[in-house]
Amino acid sequence: ESQQHATNASKQKIKKRKKDPRDILLRELASIHRSDLVLVCSSHEYDLLTNVFGIDSSKLCMAPFFSSECSPAYDSPDCQYEQRSDFVALGGYRHPPNVDSVKWLKAEVWPRIRSQLPEAKLHVWGSYPPQHIMQLNDSKSGFLVKGRLDNLAEELAKRRILLAPLRYGAGIKGKVVDAWSHGCPVVTTPVGAEGTKSNRDILTNCSVRGNVGDIDDVGWGGLVGTDADVLARCAVRLYRDQGLWDESRRNARRLLRMLFDEKRNLNAVSNAISEAIYDKVTRRSEDHISAILWHQSNRSTEYFSRWIELKEKPR
């Protein structure tokens, strides 16, 4: 019994132990250097790897979401500006950035929106909501926490705007692509917009500035803001301005086709894999960092895992 207690205590200590971010980063970079080819889902990550961490572009291949087609309801008369209402927020709660996003929405962003749009509601959907998230539900303020969503297409087809105030996270945000595919413009942060803009779309600051709310960034499928005040102004303006809303939808469709065309992207990935296999010997002979990391003296994790496997085998 005492041994079991000690084992459980050790497990709890391991769970509570925080991972060193730099250690995680170095492990990720080492894995990239050891690989013949790395599929990168976002242009933001691609730029980070090449410009900040010095990864050779020959090891990388862009592999964004393959979802350029819009929902059949996109052009339906029942799914246009006048027929849509309210805001929607999406995200599973086993992903920490989504938990933080909903908390920030409730505490700072939504009160600012609601003060300008007193009849509007926010429908908050997401699987595995913890109790403290469900307790954020407040019908009086229109903040409606609903848990798991079974019909994504139906929900996105009737909401006017997707709110995605993400303060951290990585990669292309699936909720943004999903919203665009169903004709729903997005209000998000620069983090939420990562990987969903063309080279011509600059989203370094805010889409709404000052008191007037002039559009600074053109060509994106919605508006982008860096803090609660700006996000709220973005949301209110996009909600009220049908011309801007229609333009955002057109931009979203253009970006879906430009960035996420299934045939083009799959062909690019397939060609990159074929080339990596064909030139494998030459690539590996010229990749000295990879050779160093694959040297037996640096493969402790591999040999340790083999030792565990042998140790566990019955004799």
mmCIF file of N, CA, C and O in Angstrom, residues 221-267:
data_model
loop_
_atom_site.group_PDB
_atom_site.id
_atom_site.type_symbol
_atom_site.label_atom_id
_atom_site.label_comp_id
_atom_site.label_asym_id
_atom_site.label_seq_id
_atom_site.Cartn_x
_atom_site.Cartn_y
_atom_site.Cartn_z
ATOM 1 N N GLY A 221 -10.736 38.377 -44.607
ATOM 2 C CA GLY A 221 -12.122 37.973 -44.435
ATOM 3 C C GLY A 221 -12.724 38.362 -43.103
ATOM 4 O O GLY A 221 -13.348 37.537 -42.424
ATOM 5 N N GLY A 222 -12.549 39.619 -42.728
ATOM 6 C CA GLY A 222 -13.046 40.116 -41.453
ATOM 7 C C GLY A 222 -12.165 41.235 -40.967
ATOM 8 O O GLY A 222 -11.552 41.947 -41.761
ATOM 9 N N LEU A 223 -12.087 41.389 -39.644
ATOM 10 C CA LEU A 223 -11.267 42.444 -39.054
ATOM 11 C C LEU A 223 -10.402 41.864 -37.942
ATOM 12 O O LEU A 223 -10.749 40.862 -37.314
ATOM 13 N N VAL A 224 -9.275 42.547 -37.694
ATOM 14 C CA VAL A 224 -8.282 42.058 -36.726
ATOM 15 C C VAL A 224 -7.942 43.163 -35.737
ATOM 16 O O VAL A 224 -7.724 44.305 -36.130
ATOM 17 N N GLY A 225 -7.900 42.819 -34.452
ATOM 18 C CA GLY A 225 -7.545 43.785 -33.420
ATOM 19 C C GLY A 225 -6.644 43.163 -32.370
ATOM 20 O O GLY A 225 -6.667 41.946 -32.168
ATOM 21 N N THR A 226 -5.874 44.000 -31.691
ATOM 22 C CA THR A 226 -4.877 43.487 -30.754
ATOM 23 C C THR A 226 -5.295 43.538 -29.294
ATOM 24 O O THR A 226 -4.648 42.927 -28.451
ATOM 25 N N ASP A 227 -6.348 44.300 -28.975
ATOM 26 C CA ASP A 227 -6.772 44.371 -27.575
ATOM 27 C C ASP A 227 -8.290 44.374 -27.500
ATOM 28 O O ASP A 227 -8.990 44.393 -28.524
ATOM 29 N N ALA A 228 -8.815 44.340 -26.281
ATOM 30 C CA ALA A 228 -10.263 44.206 -26.090
ATOM 31 C C ALA A 228 -11.031 45.377 -26.692
ATOM 32 O O ALA A 228 -12.089 45.181 -27.319
ATOM 33 N N ASP A 229 -10.526 46.599 -26.529
ATOM 34 C CA ASP A 229 -11.218 47.778 -27.075
ATOM 35 C C ASP A 229 -11.323 47.708 -28.593
ATOM 36 O O ASP A 229 -12.384 47.931 -29.177
ATOM 37 N N VAL A 230 -10.204 47.395 -29.236
ATOM 38 C CA VAL A 230 -10.189 47.366 -30.693
ATOM 39 C C VAL A 230 -11.016 46.201 -31.223
ATOM 40 O O VAL A 230 -11.752 46.336 -32.197
ATOM 41 N N LEU A 231 -10.915 45.050 -30.581
ATOM 42 C CA LEU A 231 -11.718 43.904 -30.996
ATOM 43 C C LEU A 231 -13.211 44.216 -30.915
ATOM 44 O O LEU A 231 -13.981 43.844 -31.811
ATOM 45 N N ALA A 232 -13.613 44.885 -29.847
ATOM 46 C CA ALA A 232 -15.026 45.232 -29.696
ATOM 47 C C ALA A 232 -15.467 46.191 -30.788
ATOM 48 O O ALA A 232 -16.551 46.035 -31.373
ATOM 49 N N ARG A 233 -14.641 47.182 -31.098
ATOM 50 C CA ARG A 233 -14.994 48.122 -32.166
ATOM 51 C C ARG A 233 -15.057 47.420 -33.516
ATOM 52 O O ARG A 233 -15.926 47.709 -34.344
ATOM 53 N N CYS A 234 -14.128 46.492 -33.734
ATOM 54 C CA CYS A 234 -14.155 45.688 -34.963
ATOM 55 C C CYS A 234 -15.473 44.933 -35.062
ATOM 56 O O CYS A 234 -16.139 44.930 -36.106
ATOM 57 N N ALA A 235 -15.841 44.269 -33.972
ATOM 58 C CA ALA A 235 -17.036 43.437 -33.971
ATOM 59 C C ALA A 235 -18.297 44.259 -34.209
ATOM 60 O O ALA A 235 -19.167 43.879 -35.007
ATOM 61 N N VAL A 236 -18.408 45.390 -33.540
ATOM 62 C CA VAL A 236 -19.601 46.237 -33.665
ATOM 63 C C VAL A 236 -19.709 46.792 -35.076
ATOM 64 O O VAL A 236 -20.787 46.781 -35.688
ATOM 65 N N ARG A 237 -18.591 47.281 -35.608
ATOM 66 C CA ARG A 237 -18.649 47.867 -36.949
ATOM 67 C C ARG A 237 -18.994 46.822 -38.004
ATOM 68 O O ARG A 237 -19.826 47.056 -38.883
ATOM 69 N N LEU A 238 -18.344 45.657 -37.937
ATOM 70 C CA LEU A 238 -18.612 44.610 -38.916
ATOM 71 C C LEU A 238 -20.048 44.104 -38.795
ATOM 72 O O LEU A 238 -20.683 43.759 -39.793
ATOM 73 N N TYR A 239 -20.569 44.079 -37.587
ATOM 74 C CA TYR A 239 -21.943 43.624 -37.358
ATOM 75 C C TYR A 239 -22.958 44.592 -37.966
ATOM 76 O O TYR A 239 -23.993 44.178 -38.507
ATOM 77 N N ARG A 240 -22.655 45.876 -37.906
ATOM 78 C CA ARG A 240 -23.605 46.899 -38.365
ATOM 79 C C ARG A 240 -23.466 47.247 -39.845
ATOM 80 O O ARG A 240 -24.429 47.676 -40.478
ATOM 81 N N ASP A 241 -22.275 47.116 -40.380
ATOM 82 C CA ASP A 241 -21.968 47.603 -41.722
ATOM 83 C C ASP A 241 -22.126 46.485 -42.746
ATOM 84 O O ASP A 241 -21.227 45.669 -42.937
ATOM 85 N N GLN A 242 -23.248 46.458 -43.448
ATOM 86 C CA GLN A 242 -23.503 45.384 -44.409
ATOM 87 C C GLN A 242 -22.511 45.413 -45.566
ATOM 88 O O GLN A 242 -22.072 44.361 -46.044
ATOM 89 N N GLY A 243 -22.137 46.601 -46.023
ATOM 90 C CA GLY A 243 -21.176 46.696 -47.110
ATOM 91 C C GLY A 243 -19.835 46.086 -46.735
ATOM 92 O O GLY A 243 -19.236 45.335 -47.519
ATOM 93 N N LEU A 244 -19.362 46.402 -45.538
ATOM 94 C CA LEU A 244 -18.110 45.832 -45.052
ATOM 95 C C LEU A 244 -18.239 44.330 -44.846
ATOM 96 O O LEU A 244 -17.324 43.562 -45.143
ATOM 97 N N TRP A 245 -19.388 43.901 -44.347
ATOM 98 C CA TRP A 245 -19.645 42.471 -44.124
ATOM 99 C C TRP A 245 -19.607 41.707 -45.449
ATOM 100 O O TRP A 245 -18.973 40.654 -45.558
ATOM 101 N N ASP A 246 -20.270 42.230 -46.470
ATOM 102 C CA ASP A 246 -20.277 41.577 -47.785
ATOM 103 C C ASP A 246 -18.874 41.530 -48.378
ATOM 104 O O ASP A 246 -18.472 40.527 -48.976
ATOM 105 N N GLU A 247 -18.129 42.627 -48.208
ATOM 106 C CA GLU A 247 -16.759 42.660 -48.718
ATOM 107 C C GLU A 247 -15.887 41.622 -48.011
ATOM 108 O O GLU A 247 -15.055 40.952 -48.641
ATOM 109 N N SER A 248 -16.076 41.473 -46.709
ATOM 110 C CA SER A 248 -15.302 40.491 -45.940
ATOM 111 C C SER A 248 -15.588 39.068 -46.420
ATOM 112 O O SER A 248 -14.682 38.237 -46.498
ATOM 113 N N ARG A 249 -16.851 38.799 -46.741
ATOM 114 C CA ARG A 249 -17.212 37.477 -47.267
ATOM 115 C C ARG A 249 -16.521 37.208 -48.602
ATOM 116 O O ARG A 249 -16.023 36.110 -48.850
ATOM 117 N N ARG A 250 -16.497 38.217 -49.463
ATOM 118 C CA ARG A 250 -15.833 38.041 -50.767
ATOM 119 C C ARG A 250 -14.335 37.814 -50.576
ATOM 120 O O ARG A 250 -13.727 36.970 -51.247
ATOM 121 N N ASN A 251 -13.741 38.553 -49.651
ATOM 122 C CA ASN A 251 -12.323 38.362 -49.360
ATOM 123 C C ASN A 251 -12.057 36.954 -48.824
ATOM 124 O O ASN A 251 -11.054 36.319 -49.168
ATOM 125 N N ALA A 252 -12.948 36.483 -47.959
ATOM 126 C CA ALA A 252 -12.787 35.150 -47.381
ATOM 127 C C ALA A 252 -12.804 34.083 -48.470
ATOM 128 O O ALA A 252 -11.973 33.166 -48.473
ATOM 129 N N ARG A 253 -13.741 34.202 -49.399
ATOM 130 C CA ARG A 253 -13.815 33.221 -50.488
ATOM 131 C C ARG A 253 -12.555 33.261 -51.346
ATOM 132 O O ARG A 253 -12.021 32.215 -51.747
ATOM 133 N N ARG A 254 -12.059 34.465 -51.617
ATOM 134 C CA ARG A 254 -10.832 34.596 -52.409
ATOM 135 C C ARG A 254 -9.646 33.944 -51.694
ATOM 136 O O ARG A 254 -8.846 33.216 -52.309
ATOM 137 N N LEU A 255 -9.534 34.167 -50.391
ATOM 138 C CA LEU A 255 -8.418 33.600 -49.636
ATOM 139 C C LEU A 255 -8.523 32.088 -49.524
ATOM 140 O O LEU A 255 -7.510 31.381 -49.544
ATOM 141 N N LEU A 256 -9.735 31.577 -49.403
ATOM 142 C CA LEU A 256 -9.909 30.126 -49.370
ATOM 143 C C LEU A 256 -9.356 29.499 -50.641
ATOM 144 O O LEU A 256 -8.649 28.485 -50.603
ATOM 145 N N ARG A 257 -9.685 30.098 -51.773
ATOM 146 C CA ARG A 257 -9.223 29.558 -53.053
ATOM 147 C C ARG A 257 -7.728 29.768 -53.246
ATOM 148 O O ARG A 257 -7.039 28.922 -53.811
ATOM 149 N N MET A 258 -7.221 30.905 -52.774
ATOM 150 C CA MET A 258 -5.813 31.226 -52.958
ATOM 151 C C MET A 258 -4.899 30.372 -52.073
ATOM 152 O O MET A 258 -3.843 29.897 -52.504
ATOM 153 N N LEU A 259 -5.304 30.176 -50.817
ATOM 154 C CA LEU A 259 -4.428 29.527 -49.836
ATOM 155 C C LEU A 259 -4.717 28.049 -49.610
ATOM 156 O O LEU A 259 -3.817 27.296 -49.246
ATOM 157 N N PHE A 260 -5.964 27.641 -49.786
ATOM 158 C CA PHE A 260 -6.346 26.297 -49.352
ATOM 159 C C PHE A 260 -6.931 25.435 -50.466
ATOM 160 O O PHE A 260 -7.703 24.519 -50.205
ATOM 161 N N ASP A 261 -6.551 25.723 -51.717
ATOM 162 C CA ASP A 261 -7.037 24.918 -52.826
ATOM 163 C C ASP A 261 -6.542 23.473 -52.698
ATOM 164 O O ASP A 261 -5.340 23.214 -52.659
ATOM 165 N N GLU A 262 -7.473 22.549 -52.610
ATOM 166 C CA GLU A 262 -7.140 21.158 -52.307
ATOM 167 C C GLU A 262 -6.228 20.529 -53.359
ATOM 168 O O GLU A 262 -5.194 19.929 -53.024
ATOM 169 N N LYS A 263 -6.588 20.660 -54.617
ATOM 170 C CA LYS A 263 -5.813 20.016 -55.682
ATOM 171 C C LYS A 263 -4.399 20.567 -55.742
ATOM 172 O O LYS A 263 -3.419 19.817 -55.796
ATOM 173 N N ARG A 264 -4.272 21.888 -55.720
ATOM 174 C CA ARG A 264 -2.951 22.518 -55.816
ATOM 175 C C ARG A 264 -2.071 22.154 -54.620
ATOM 176 O O ARG A 264 -0.895 21.796 -54.778
ATOM 177 N N ASN A 265 -2.628 22.213 -53.416
ATOM 178 C CA ASN A 265 -1.830 21.955 -52.217
ATOM 179 C C ASN A 265 -1.433 20.488 -52.088
ATOM 180 O O ASN A 265 -0.307 20.172 -51.698
ATOM 181 N N LEU A 266 -2.353 19.595 -52.427
ATOM 182 C CA LEU A 266 -2.027 18.169 -52.368
ATOM 183 C C LEU A 266 -0.958 17.807 -53.396
ATOM 184 O O LEU A 266 -0.066 16.994 -53.118
ATOM 185 N N ASN A 267 -1.037 18.418 -54.578
ATOM 186 C CA ASN A 267 -0.013 18.168 -55.594
ATOM 187 C C ASN A 267 1.351 18.659 -55.125
ATOM 188 O O ASN A 267 2.377 17.996 -55.349
#
